[in-house]
């Protein structure tokens, strides 16, 4: 006797309910308890929310909530073939780029990588102090034999952050020019940003082979692309209306306005987005080690799995060092842009 | 006047709101601004504007904030589209222009100077000044040379490689003017160009503008809320209030014969001695006879202020007025003193402020 029997009786749906009841359906704990014959008096305090499960008790024709999760899973598996057929070739280049960059970073000896990175830092920041700081951090990582792992992490971040910017900036520009697109995109971005990072991995594991780099590449890009899209959109929308009006009054075409006025003036915001994107890819690359992403995350994971406290802590601090390096360099580049256009 | 009309605005209406066309019907049927807002939730921006702007003159459009003056100037290059009416430049209706023609109009016929300067912060002063040529696809070396020429002309020689934020407000607006001049457009639109500057710099800039105008003879449309500035610059003065033209004409004429209490209020605070000129209050010569008892000669365009200085305040003096060396009239100092008192120094107005 279930709580909501009266409802279906009153509605005259009893016959329909019973027709749907399958005798050999999974037996729940409550059913087993009921079979012991000990029925307790139910009071208003025990009234369950009319959820799928409690309605199912009264009427077998109503689905149980586990059917819902099962349905979602089955649905995904049903379209998996098609999705894979479309997405696999589309994302294949990502695998190649990640593989290529990883092997390049691994193959280059440290005495080539160091100067190259120093030059990159200098070009971005124009600050010798920062070059010295970055070199010291890298040297420290190399000294404690974490160099290879750090380079793998760095390689993945370079590729993913670059692709985020490559895709995110045009999306942001499109959003800033079209209110409807912005209205559609913002909830998607909100979802991408708030979905727990692990959840990205679940459908991807079903879609692609775990050995493929694009699996974690896609996860990182989806997670890290949000800030650059948002801030590009915001930055372009915030460009001084007076300057835009001036640009119009001089007869600028749309593309002259976009490349000559809007993007340069939005650059501080776009750069802030790039900084956030890089930091978020670093966060994700650690989690992505669960699906075979190489780098410092693997060591963290080893620390957790084997309870190797020291390994976990040291590699964790190595990630902090990388984060500081990436943050300082992008912030220095951002400051340079800001200094050039303060009003 | 022999001059030709460069810009002609006729029957121009602008209504802001959901359905301006429908609201226009109400306005044409006689609904006023406040009634339109209350009953139909539309804002009447401009109402039946008819202004002819002569080639080579400075037309000043003056009004308080909310009078629609900035809206009006933006109709000339269609930064704002009118609800109905006609804007003709060189006899061609600008409102019929397609995108290409409009772009060419903005690039080659009109240039604009803005209240907030609107310079590009990431470009140097020289690049900013050259922007108007750059958008036309002029090669970099050419537009930089042209920009340098105009920067020098507005007194910014040697600042070409600075960035706008390194300059003061007055200097930034000089860049704005140089930018407009570099385009070499015959029409210059100046939207409260000097309003953001402090009073001394503003006077400098007004002098600079008059000096440039004496040389270049552009058709200038100048927006301001400052009557002193308007009277100083204007060849033709248009006074706007709540989106309609209250009075327009020669500034001296408006000052001496205000046709509306609103304008009387306005002009009662003005230093008339500095603004009024001898030509506006002199008595024209009747028979070519120069009176013998004159105390001296004064120029047609002298201000009354200089006359007072000249006479030493003696009201019994009278002078012969000359233009290009020819005697054209006489001026009694008693006339002059009378002209200094507003015809109706509105009592109500005086109490209000």
XYZ file of C-alpha atoms in Angstrom:
696
model
C 0.000 0.000 0.000
C 1.696 3.198 -1.153
C 0.988 6.756 -0.141
C -0.294 7.988 -3.447
C -2.594 5.074 -4.274
C -5.600 7.288 -3.556
C -4.536 9.714 -6.242
C -4.577 7.178 -9.049
C -7.737 5.541 -7.679
C -9.472 8.879 -7.623
C -8.374 9.661 -11.148
C -9.573 6.273 -12.299
C -6.169 5.291 -13.576
C -5.839 2.097 -11.607
C -6.203 -0.165 -14.615
C -3.594 1.796 -16.575
C -1.210 1.637 -13.654
C -1.541 -2.062 -13.153
C -1.127 -2.763 -16.839
C 2.279 -1.104 -16.669
C 3.459 -2.975 -13.605
C 6.117 -5.469 -14.546
C 6.378 -8.379 -12.231
C 10.080 -8.896 -12.608
C 11.118 -5.269 -12.191
C 13.997 -4.442 -9.859
C 12.980 -4.789 -6.248
C 13.663 -1.847 -3.992
C 14.567 -1.985 -0.315
C 11.152 -0.623 0.543
C 9.505 -3.468 -1.364
C 11.564 -6.007 0.535
C 10.623 -4.434 3.834
C 7.004 -4.481 2.784
C 7.265 -8.191 2.085
C 8.171 -8.861 5.699
C 4.596 -7.965 6.407
C 5.435 -5.409 9.026
C 3.435 -2.376 7.926
C 3.863 0.648 10.101
C 1.243 3.273 10.623
C 1.999 6.240 8.351
C 1.323 9.771 9.553
C 1.431 13.142 7.854
C 5.099 13.407 8.974
C 6.008 10.545 6.686
C 4.368 12.042 3.622
C 6.935 11.744 0.827
C 7.281 14.336 -1.904
C 5.386 13.061 -4.945
C 8.614 12.157 -6.658
C 9.010 9.645 -9.446
C 9.939 6.880 -7.059
C 7.078 7.380 -4.625
C 4.574 7.700 -7.474
C 5.998 4.549 -8.958
C 5.192 2.751 -5.710
C 1.556 3.590 -6.227
C 1.465 3.184 -9.979
C 3.765 0.866 -11.838
C 3.222 2.648 -15.134
C 5.192 5.678 -13.921
C 8.930 5.613 -14.520
C 11.373 5.484 -11.648
C 14.055 8.119 -11.262
C 16.771 5.646 -12.047
C 15.106 5.276 -15.432
C 15.842 8.966 -15.948
C 19.575 8.694 -15.396
C 19.559 5.488 -17.367
C 17.658 7.231 -20.153
C 20.159 10.082 -20.277
C 22.989 7.608 -20.431
C 21.304 5.491 -23.081
C 20.391 8.588 -25.068
C 23.983 9.723 -25.078
C 25.181 6.278 -26.100
C 22.597 6.219 -28.871
C 23.875 9.425 -30.456
C 27.461 8.618 -29.585
C 28.049 6.990 -32.945
C 26.885 10.059 -34.857
C 28.680 12.498 -32.543
C 31.850 10.547 -32.864
C 31.524 10.392 -36.613
C 31.252 14.199 -36.740
C 33.544 15.223 -33.895
C 36.334 12.737 -34.341
C 37.697 14.052 -37.644
C 36.905 17.648 -36.620
C 38.979 17.431 -33.481
C 41.701 15.227 -34.880
C 43.966 18.236 -35.590
C 43.867 19.015 -31.873
C 45.451 15.639 -31.180
C 48.133 16.283 -33.760
C 48.924 19.736 -32.413
C 49.088 18.509 -28.829
C 51.221 15.511 -29.807
C 53.515 17.678 -31.899
C 53.955 20.350 -29.256
C 54.463 17.833 -26.484
C 57.138 15.980 -28.401
C 58.783 19.258 -29.402
C 58.899 20.422 -25.764
C 60.197 17.026 -24.687
C 62.735 16.733 -27.467
C 64.250 20.190 -27.025
C 67.080 20.016 -24.501
C 66.888 22.318 -21.515
C 69.698 24.547 -22.781
C 67.579 25.427 -25.807
C 64.237 25.673 -23.965
C 65.551 28.062 -21.316
C 66.769 30.769 -23.737
C 63.643 30.369 -25.884
C 61.381 30.838 -22.872
C 63.490 33.774 -21.687
C 63.048 35.476 -25.047
C 59.293 34.813 -24.990
C 59.027 36.284 -21.496
C 61.038 39.325 -22.500
C 58.989 39.961 -25.637
C 55.773 39.703 -23.654
C 56.820 41.726 -20.640
C 59.830 43.871 -21.681
C 61.097 43.384 -18.149
C 64.512 41.871 -17.368
C 63.564 41.396 -13.727
C 60.701 39.160 -14.743
C 62.986 37.201 -17.093
C 65.317 36.603 -14.164
C 62.446 35.531 -11.934
C 61.040 33.114 -14.500
C 64.490 31.635 -15.151
C 65.015 31.112 -11.438
C 61.660 29.360 -11.058
C 62.312 27.087 -14.031
C 65.801 26.343 -12.786
C 64.371 25.395 -9.406
C 61.882 23.036 -11.032
C 64.631 21.522 -13.154
C 66.906 21.212 -10.134
C 64.400 19.021 -8.310
C 63.959 16.938 -11.489
C 60.465 18.143 -12.288
C 61.591 19.788 -15.520
C 60.109 17.222 -17.919
C 56.747 17.205 -16.232
C 56.674 20.994 -16.038
C 57.455 21.263 -19.754
C 54.652 18.844 -20.591
C 52.213 20.906 -18.568
C 53.485 24.072 -20.168
C 53.166 22.572 -23.665
C 49.550 21.591 -23.056
C 48.740 25.027 -21.654
C 50.370 26.809 -24.586
C 48.363 24.832 -27.120
C 45.062 25.007 -25.256
C 45.308 28.671 -24.290
C 46.309 29.581 -27.839
C 43.322 27.711 -29.245
C 41.063 29.306 -26.638
C 42.141 32.753 -27.796
C 41.894 31.758 -31.441
C 38.297 30.589 -30.978
C 37.238 32.762 -28.055
C 38.098 36.213 -29.391
C 36.024 35.846 -32.587
C 33.126 34.415 -30.569
C 33.379 37.358 -28.187
C 33.458 39.826 -31.073
C 30.417 38.190 -32.644
C 28.606 38.376 -29.296
C 29.406 42.033 -28.882
C 27.907 42.822 -32.258
C 24.742 40.774 -31.889
C 22.543 41.034 -28.809
C 20.599 37.898 -29.653
C 23.765 35.843 -29.958
C 24.887 37.258 -26.627
C 21.623 36.231 -24.982
C 22.020 32.680 -26.302
C 25.711 32.373 -25.510
C 25.803 33.707 -21.975
C 23.832 30.824 -20.404
C 26.104 28.356 -22.219
C 29.157 30.152 -20.862
C 27.616 30.176 -17.386
C 27.088 26.436 -17.636
C 30.621 25.770 -18.883
C 32.010 27.848 -16.059
C 29.999 26.255 -13.256
C 29.948 22.635 -14.406
C 32.349 20.802 -12.083
C 35.568 20.218 -14.062
C 35.357 16.456 -13.608
C 31.992 16.353 -15.343
C 33.565 17.509 -18.616
C 35.555 14.334 -18.675
C 32.636 11.873 -18.397
C 30.998 12.285 -21.842
C 34.397 12.803 -23.463
C 35.613 9.467 -22.185
C 32.725 7.796 -23.974
C 33.323 9.747 -27.171
C 37.037 9.390 -27.604
C 39.677 6.908 -26.743
C 41.383 7.738 -23.453
C 44.750 7.468 -25.097
C 44.066 10.370 -27.434
C 45.379 13.788 -26.368
C 42.341 15.562 -27.802
C 40.249 14.096 -25.010
C 41.884 16.281 -22.395
C 42.492 19.037 -24.968
C 38.759 19.462 -25.509
C 38.055 19.345 -21.778
C 40.635 22.055 -21.097
C 39.479 24.276 -23.960
C 35.806 24.012 -22.985
C 36.629 24.920 -19.425
C 39.153 27.672 -20.099
C 37.592 29.423 -23.084
C 34.901 31.129 -20.995
C 36.815 34.153 -19.628
C 38.338 35.161 -22.934
C 34.922 35.054 -24.645
C 33.237 36.977 -21.864
C 35.890 39.653 -21.563
C 36.219 40.147 -25.311
C 32.482 40.729 -25.505
C 32.563 43.018 -22.489
C 35.669 44.870 -23.658
C 34.218 45.694 -27.052
C 30.918 46.742 -25.540
C 32.734 49.025 -23.123
C 34.669 50.906 -25.795
C 33.983 54.612 -25.354
C 30.819 55.521 -27.283
C 32.314 58.903 -28.162
C 35.261 57.292 -29.907
C 32.938 54.974 -31.810
C 30.856 57.956 -32.842
C 33.993 59.761 -33.978
C 35.010 56.707 -35.992
C 31.578 56.722 -37.630
C 31.768 60.434 -38.329
C 35.017 59.949 -40.251
C 33.317 57.388 -42.458
C 35.143 54.311 -41.182
C 33.909 51.009 -42.566
C 32.877 48.295 -40.130
C 36.155 46.458 -40.472
C 38.227 49.641 -40.087
C 36.274 50.345 -36.941
C 36.671 46.805 -35.610
C 40.397 46.444 -36.209
C 41.406 50.078 -35.865
C 39.307 51.128 -32.897
C 37.276 48.474 -31.123
C 39.814 45.661 -30.760
C 42.730 47.930 -29.797
C 40.618 49.734 -27.216
C 39.223 46.456 -25.899
C 42.705 44.955 -25.694
C 43.183 45.516 -21.928
C 39.992 43.562 -21.266
C 40.870 40.894 -23.824
C 44.291 40.488 -22.216
C 42.683 40.144 -18.796
C 40.576 37.377 -20.342
C 43.669 35.683 -21.758
C 45.285 35.788 -18.330
C 42.213 34.124 -16.779
C 42.058 31.588 -19.588
C 45.656 30.557 -18.995
C 45.101 30.199 -15.278
C 41.987 28.105 -15.839
C 43.762 25.822 -18.307
C 46.401 25.258 -15.674
C 43.708 24.281 -13.192
C 42.130 21.922 -15.708
C 45.362 20.339 -16.892
C 45.843 18.903 -13.412
C 42.379 17.356 -13.379
C 42.882 16.169 -16.943
C 45.706 13.954 -15.735
C 42.882 11.590 -14.771
C 42.449 10.978 -18.482
C 46.102 10.555 -19.353
C 47.180 14.183 -19.696
C 50.896 14.177 -18.984
C 52.652 16.718 -16.791
C 52.797 17.706 -13.162
C 49.195 16.605 -12.686
C 50.296 12.994 -13.099
C 52.561 13.388 -10.079
C 49.775 14.980 -8.055
C 47.541 12.086 -9.000
C 50.251 9.624 -7.988
C 50.503 11.384 -4.668
C 46.787 10.940 -4.097
C 46.550 7.376 -5.369
C 49.542 5.985 -3.530
C 49.335 8.361 -0.566
C 52.821 9.571 -1.397
C 52.562 12.767 0.571
C 55.888 14.271 -0.508
C 55.380 13.608 -4.211
C 51.947 15.198 -4.121
C 53.049 18.269 -2.192
C 56.204 18.949 -4.202
C 54.455 18.609 -7.543
C 51.601 20.711 -6.214
C 54.047 23.466 -5.353
C 55.581 23.050 -8.800
C 52.164 23.818 -10.271
C 51.968 26.895 -8.061
C 55.338 28.039 -9.450
C 54.104 27.545 -13.018
C 50.943 29.449 -12.171
C 52.947 32.355 -10.768
C 55.169 32.454 -13.849
C 52.226 32.420 -16.265
C 50.286 34.960 -14.254
C 53.178 37.405 -13.876
C 54.088 37.257 -17.537
C 50.542 37.782 -18.795
C 49.920 40.522 -16.198
C 53.108 42.293 -17.301
C 51.920 42.138 -20.909
C 48.522 43.454 -19.800
C 50.122 46.339 -17.902
C 52.073 47.282 -20.976
C 48.868 47.455 -23.004
C 47.169 49.453 -20.258
C 50.042 51.909 -19.995
C 49.894 52.568 -23.721
C 46.275 53.605 -23.615
C 45.461 55.221 -20.355
C 43.164 58.125 -20.964
C 23.791 88.167 -49.762
C 25.810 86.790 -52.626
C 26.979 83.739 -50.729
C 25.567 80.375 -51.537
C 23.766 78.081 -49.185
C 25.941 75.145 -48.241
C 23.695 73.255 -45.880
C 19.967 73.576 -45.864
C 17.797 71.954 -43.241
C 14.087 72.029 -43.822
C 11.090 70.753 -41.873
C 13.282 68.465 -39.832
C 11.588 66.414 -37.125
C 13.136 63.898 -34.785
C 11.085 61.844 -32.364
C 12.601 59.261 -30.025
C 10.506 56.262 -29.026
C 8.973 52.985 -30.112
C 6.990 54.226 -33.072
C 8.222 57.656 -34.159
C 6.193 57.698 -37.371
C 2.912 57.387 -35.500
C 4.019 59.975 -32.958
C 4.901 62.345 -35.790
C 1.230 62.378 -36.786
C 0.348 63.653 -33.333
C 3.049 66.312 -33.479
C 1.907 67.511 -36.887
C -1.605 67.666 -35.468
C -0.348 70.058 -32.811
C 0.639 67.931 -29.828
C 3.307 69.594 -27.699
C 6.481 68.114 -26.306
C 5.286 67.444 -22.760
C 1.903 66.169 -23.905
C 3.589 63.803 -26.368
C 5.731 62.403 -23.583
C 2.851 62.028 -21.145
C 0.271 60.595 -23.531
C 2.279 58.711 -26.122
C 5.597 58.069 -24.366
C 7.640 59.550 -27.165
C 10.252 62.269 -26.799
C 10.119 65.109 -29.233
C 13.762 65.761 -30.030
C 13.537 68.245 -32.863
C 10.520 70.057 -34.153
C 10.207 71.747 -37.525
C 13.799 72.912 -37.879
C 14.473 75.175 -40.863
C 17.981 76.549 -41.067
C 20.092 77.631 -44.029
C 23.830 77.677 -43.480
C 25.894 79.885 -45.774
C 29.122 78.731 -47.309
C 32.216 80.051 -45.543
C 30.335 81.193 -42.442
C 30.230 80.042 -38.870
C 26.711 79.017 -37.953
C 26.364 78.674 -34.218
C 23.543 76.592 -32.816
C 22.974 77.566 -29.228
C 20.727 76.108 -26.595
C 20.717 74.744 -23.083
C 21.160 71.068 -22.443
C 18.199 69.094 -23.706
C 17.399 71.657 -26.365
C 18.330 69.204 -29.105
C 21.407 70.961 -30.413
C 23.655 67.888 -30.323
C 20.880 65.868 -31.918
C 20.580 68.458 -34.656
C 24.276 68.475 -35.577
C 24.267 64.692 -35.796
C 21.590 64.855 -38.452
C 23.956 66.677 -40.784
C 26.175 63.624 -41.198
C 23.408 61.199 -40.299
C 24.888 59.851 -37.116
C 21.224 60.166 -36.169
C 18.449 59.490 -38.661
C 15.611 62.013 -38.726
C 11.981 61.032 -38.397
C 11.084 63.312 -41.260
C 12.462 66.309 -43.111
C 15.237 67.228 -45.465
C 18.946 67.910 -45.028
C 20.597 69.202 -48.172
C 24.323 69.622 -48.607
C 25.340 71.412 -51.804
C 21.767 70.991 -52.998
C 21.716 67.202 -52.611
C 19.505 65.496 -50.090
C 21.770 63.650 -47.679
C 18.920 61.500 -46.434
C 18.645 59.817 -49.815
C 22.278 58.730 -49.751
C 23.117 55.041 -49.741
C 25.796 53.648 -47.481
C 28.616 54.285 -49.945
C 27.591 57.889 -50.654
C 27.123 58.546 -46.961
C 30.586 57.207 -46.198
C 32.063 59.462 -48.851
C 30.156 62.429 -47.445
C 31.592 61.770 -44.004
C 35.067 61.203 -45.368
C 35.365 64.048 -47.799
C 32.710 66.677 -47.163
C 32.305 66.829 -43.414
C 34.642 66.483 -40.510
C 33.683 66.619 -36.893
C 35.203 67.852 -33.623
C 33.863 66.408 -30.378
C 33.317 67.750 -26.896
C 35.220 64.878 -25.301
C 37.919 64.982 -27.995
C 37.363 61.282 -28.864
C 40.991 60.687 -29.781
C 42.292 57.161 -30.159
C 44.357 56.551 -27.008
C 46.557 53.881 -28.588
C 47.674 56.046 -31.514
C 50.149 58.897 -31.458
C 49.051 62.487 -31.908
C 50.232 62.467 -35.528
C 48.416 59.217 -36.264
C 45.291 60.604 -34.635
C 45.441 63.748 -36.714
C 45.915 61.617 -39.816
C 42.989 59.288 -39.053
C 40.617 61.171 -41.332
C 42.928 60.594 -44.286
C 43.869 57.084 -43.247
C 40.262 55.888 -43.484
C 40.278 56.953 -47.123
C 43.225 54.680 -47.805
C 45.818 57.459 -48.142
C 49.352 56.042 -47.730
C 50.888 56.448 -44.295
C 53.687 58.790 -45.298
C 51.247 61.132 -47.021
C 48.761 61.338 -44.201
C 51.476 61.772 -41.603
C 52.953 64.669 -43.595
C 49.537 66.282 -43.918
C 48.848 65.710 -40.221
C 52.182 67.276 -39.279
C 51.306 70.346 -41.339
C 48.009 70.879 -39.530
C 49.425 70.043 -36.117
C 51.931 72.800 -36.648
C 49.143 75.124 -37.743
C 47.210 74.550 -34.495
C 50.363 75.055 -32.435
C 51.386 71.481 -31.729
C 54.618 71.310 -33.686
C 56.869 68.637 -32.210
C 54.117 66.788 -30.363
C 53.461 64.314 -33.182
C 55.020 61.357 -31.412
C 53.312 61.929 -28.082
C 50.264 59.973 -27.023
C 47.004 61.817 -26.340
C 47.075 61.077 -22.600
C 50.356 62.960 -22.358
C 48.673 66.184 -23.490
C 46.452 68.601 -21.587
C 42.776 68.967 -22.464
C 43.335 72.079 -24.550
C 46.128 70.413 -26.483
C 44.029 67.306 -27.024
C 41.295 69.427 -28.530
C 43.870 71.056 -30.788
C 44.612 67.541 -32.005
C 40.881 67.104 -32.535
C 40.794 70.261 -34.636
C 43.930 69.269 -36.547
C 42.300 65.906 -37.240
C 39.239 67.616 -38.671
C 41.355 70.003 -40.733
C 43.557 67.219 -42.090
C 40.543 65.726 -43.812
C 40.387 68.934 -45.848
C 36.612 68.753 -45.806
C 34.785 72.000 -46.623
C 32.375 71.556 -43.710
C 33.423 71.310 -40.087
C 30.936 70.210 -37.433
C 31.957 71.212 -33.932
C 29.904 69.645 -31.156
C 30.499 71.688 -27.987
C 34.108 71.547 -29.016
C 35.332 73.935 -26.328
C 32.839 73.232 -23.549
C 35.106 70.807 -21.704
C 37.989 73.292 -21.549
C 38.667 75.828 -18.835
C 37.740 79.461 -19.604
C 41.186 80.822 -20.528
C 42.008 77.911 -22.815
C 38.530 78.227 -24.261
C 39.198 81.829 -25.229
C 42.501 80.775 -26.810
C 40.755 78.090 -28.792
C 38.040 80.483 -29.944
C 40.707 82.865 -31.159
C 42.477 79.993 -32.901
C 39.252 78.994 -34.607
C 38.540 82.539 -35.784
C 42.100 82.856 -37.024
C 41.867 79.589 -38.941
C 38.495 80.578 -40.313
C 39.786 83.899 -41.596
C 42.276 81.913 -43.605
C 40.377 78.803 -44.630
C 36.759 79.969 -45.014
C 35.210 76.658 -44.093
C 31.544 76.220 -43.479
C 31.486 75.677 -39.746
C 28.557 74.463 -37.693
C 29.323 75.130 -34.068
C 27.275 73.869 -31.135
C 27.507 75.569 -27.782
C 25.513 76.272 -24.641
C 27.563 79.393 -23.906
C 26.051 82.615 -25.233
C 29.323 84.559 -24.973
C 31.013 81.946 -27.101
C 28.104 81.924 -29.525
C 28.174 85.702 -29.929
C 31.909 85.729 -30.369
C 32.008 83.112 -33.102
C 28.712 83.356 -34.909
C 28.063 84.822 -38.318
C 24.635 83.289 -38.071
C 23.137 82.383 -34.719
C 20.393 79.817 -34.215
C 18.856 79.564 -30.770
C 17.167 76.286 -29.915
C 14.793 75.617 -27.073
C 13.012 72.321 -26.399
C 13.761 71.168 -29.913
C 12.512 74.147 -31.890
C 14.202 77.270 -33.224
C 13.299 80.253 -31.045
C 15.141 82.832 -33.077
C 17.835 82.872 -35.707
C 19.743 85.577 -37.465
C 22.700 87.904 -37.120
C 23.922 87.734 -33.504
C 23.968 91.546 -33.045
C 20.440 91.653 -34.284
C 19.273 88.979 -31.870
C 20.980 90.791 -29.027
C 19.297 94.097 -29.844
C 15.920 92.666 -30.801
C 15.228 89.485 -28.870
C 11.823 88.201 -29.925
C 11.156 85.864 -27.042
C 11.263 86.182 -23.233
C 13.540 83.143 -23.184
C 16.130 84.959 -25.268
C 15.686 88.173 -23.315
C 16.561 86.235 -20.189
C 19.566 84.884 -21.932
C 20.913 88.118 -23.303
C 20.294 90.134 -20.169
C 23.367 88.574 -18.569
C 25.695 89.368 -21.406
C 28.480 91.932 -21.376
C 26.905 93.912 -24.164
C 29.768 96.365 -24.489
C 32.080 93.558 -25.485
C 29.709 91.890 -27.881
C 27.916 94.727 -29.617
C 29.716 96.468 -32.419
C 29.566 99.989 -33.708
C 27.870 98.884 -36.941
C 24.829 97.614 -35.058
C 23.982 100.864 -33.309
C 25.339 103.593 -35.590
C 23.130 105.977 -37.500
C 23.760 105.507 -41.210
C 24.838 108.634 -43.084
C 21.781 110.214 -44.688
C 23.314 112.450 -47.299
C 27.008 111.623 -47.283
C 27.582 114.624 -45.015
C 30.054 114.022 -42.226
C 29.159 116.097 -39.157
C 31.860 118.660 -38.411
C 31.771 118.356 -34.638
C 32.860 114.672 -34.568
C 35.542 113.788 -32.022
C 37.221 111.291 -34.301
C 36.774 108.249 -36.495
C 35.998 104.730 -35.411
C 35.884 101.493 -37.335
C 32.646 99.840 -38.345
C 33.622 96.622 -36.533
C 34.898 98.128 -33.273
C 33.257 96.868 -30.115
C 31.448 99.292 -27.844
C 33.948 98.470 -25.130
C 36.748 99.980 -27.166
C 34.525 102.993 -27.869
C 33.990 103.620 -24.177
C 37.722 103.447 -23.641
C 38.273 105.800 -26.534
C 35.783 108.433 -25.367
C 36.980 108.212 -21.786
C 33.354 107.745 -20.763
C 32.278 111.151 -21.992
C 28.735 110.744 -23.287
C 28.683 114.040 -25.133
C 31.125 112.812 -27.782
C 30.128 111.660 -31.219
C 32.155 109.843 -33.835
C 32.266 109.189 -37.560
C 32.046 105.522 -38.393
C 34.242 104.334 -41.241
C 34.376 101.113 -43.194
C 37.478 100.468 -45.281
C 38.304 104.174 -44.914
C 34.875 105.317 -46.158
C 32.565 107.170 -43.816
C 29.358 105.169 -43.466
C 27.652 106.561 -40.387
C 27.769 108.469 -37.152
C 27.720 107.329 -33.581
C 26.472 109.349 -30.633
C 27.823 108.206 -27.309
C 24.347 108.680 -25.819
C 23.064 106.066 -28.274
C 25.823 103.800 -27.178
C 24.920 104.077 -23.518
C 21.280 103.325 -24.290
C 22.275 100.234 -26.245
C 24.132 98.912 -23.232
C 20.903 98.539 -21.306
C 18.880 95.513 -22.382
C 15.621 96.536 -24.004
C 13.744 94.586 -21.382
C 15.963 93.377 -18.636
C 13.362 90.873 -17.664
C 12.497 91.397 -14.024
C 11.104 87.926 -13.708
C 14.217 86.524 -15.269
C 16.456 88.486 -12.960
C 14.639 87.153 -9.925
C 14.699 83.615 -11.213
C 18.454 83.365 -11.362
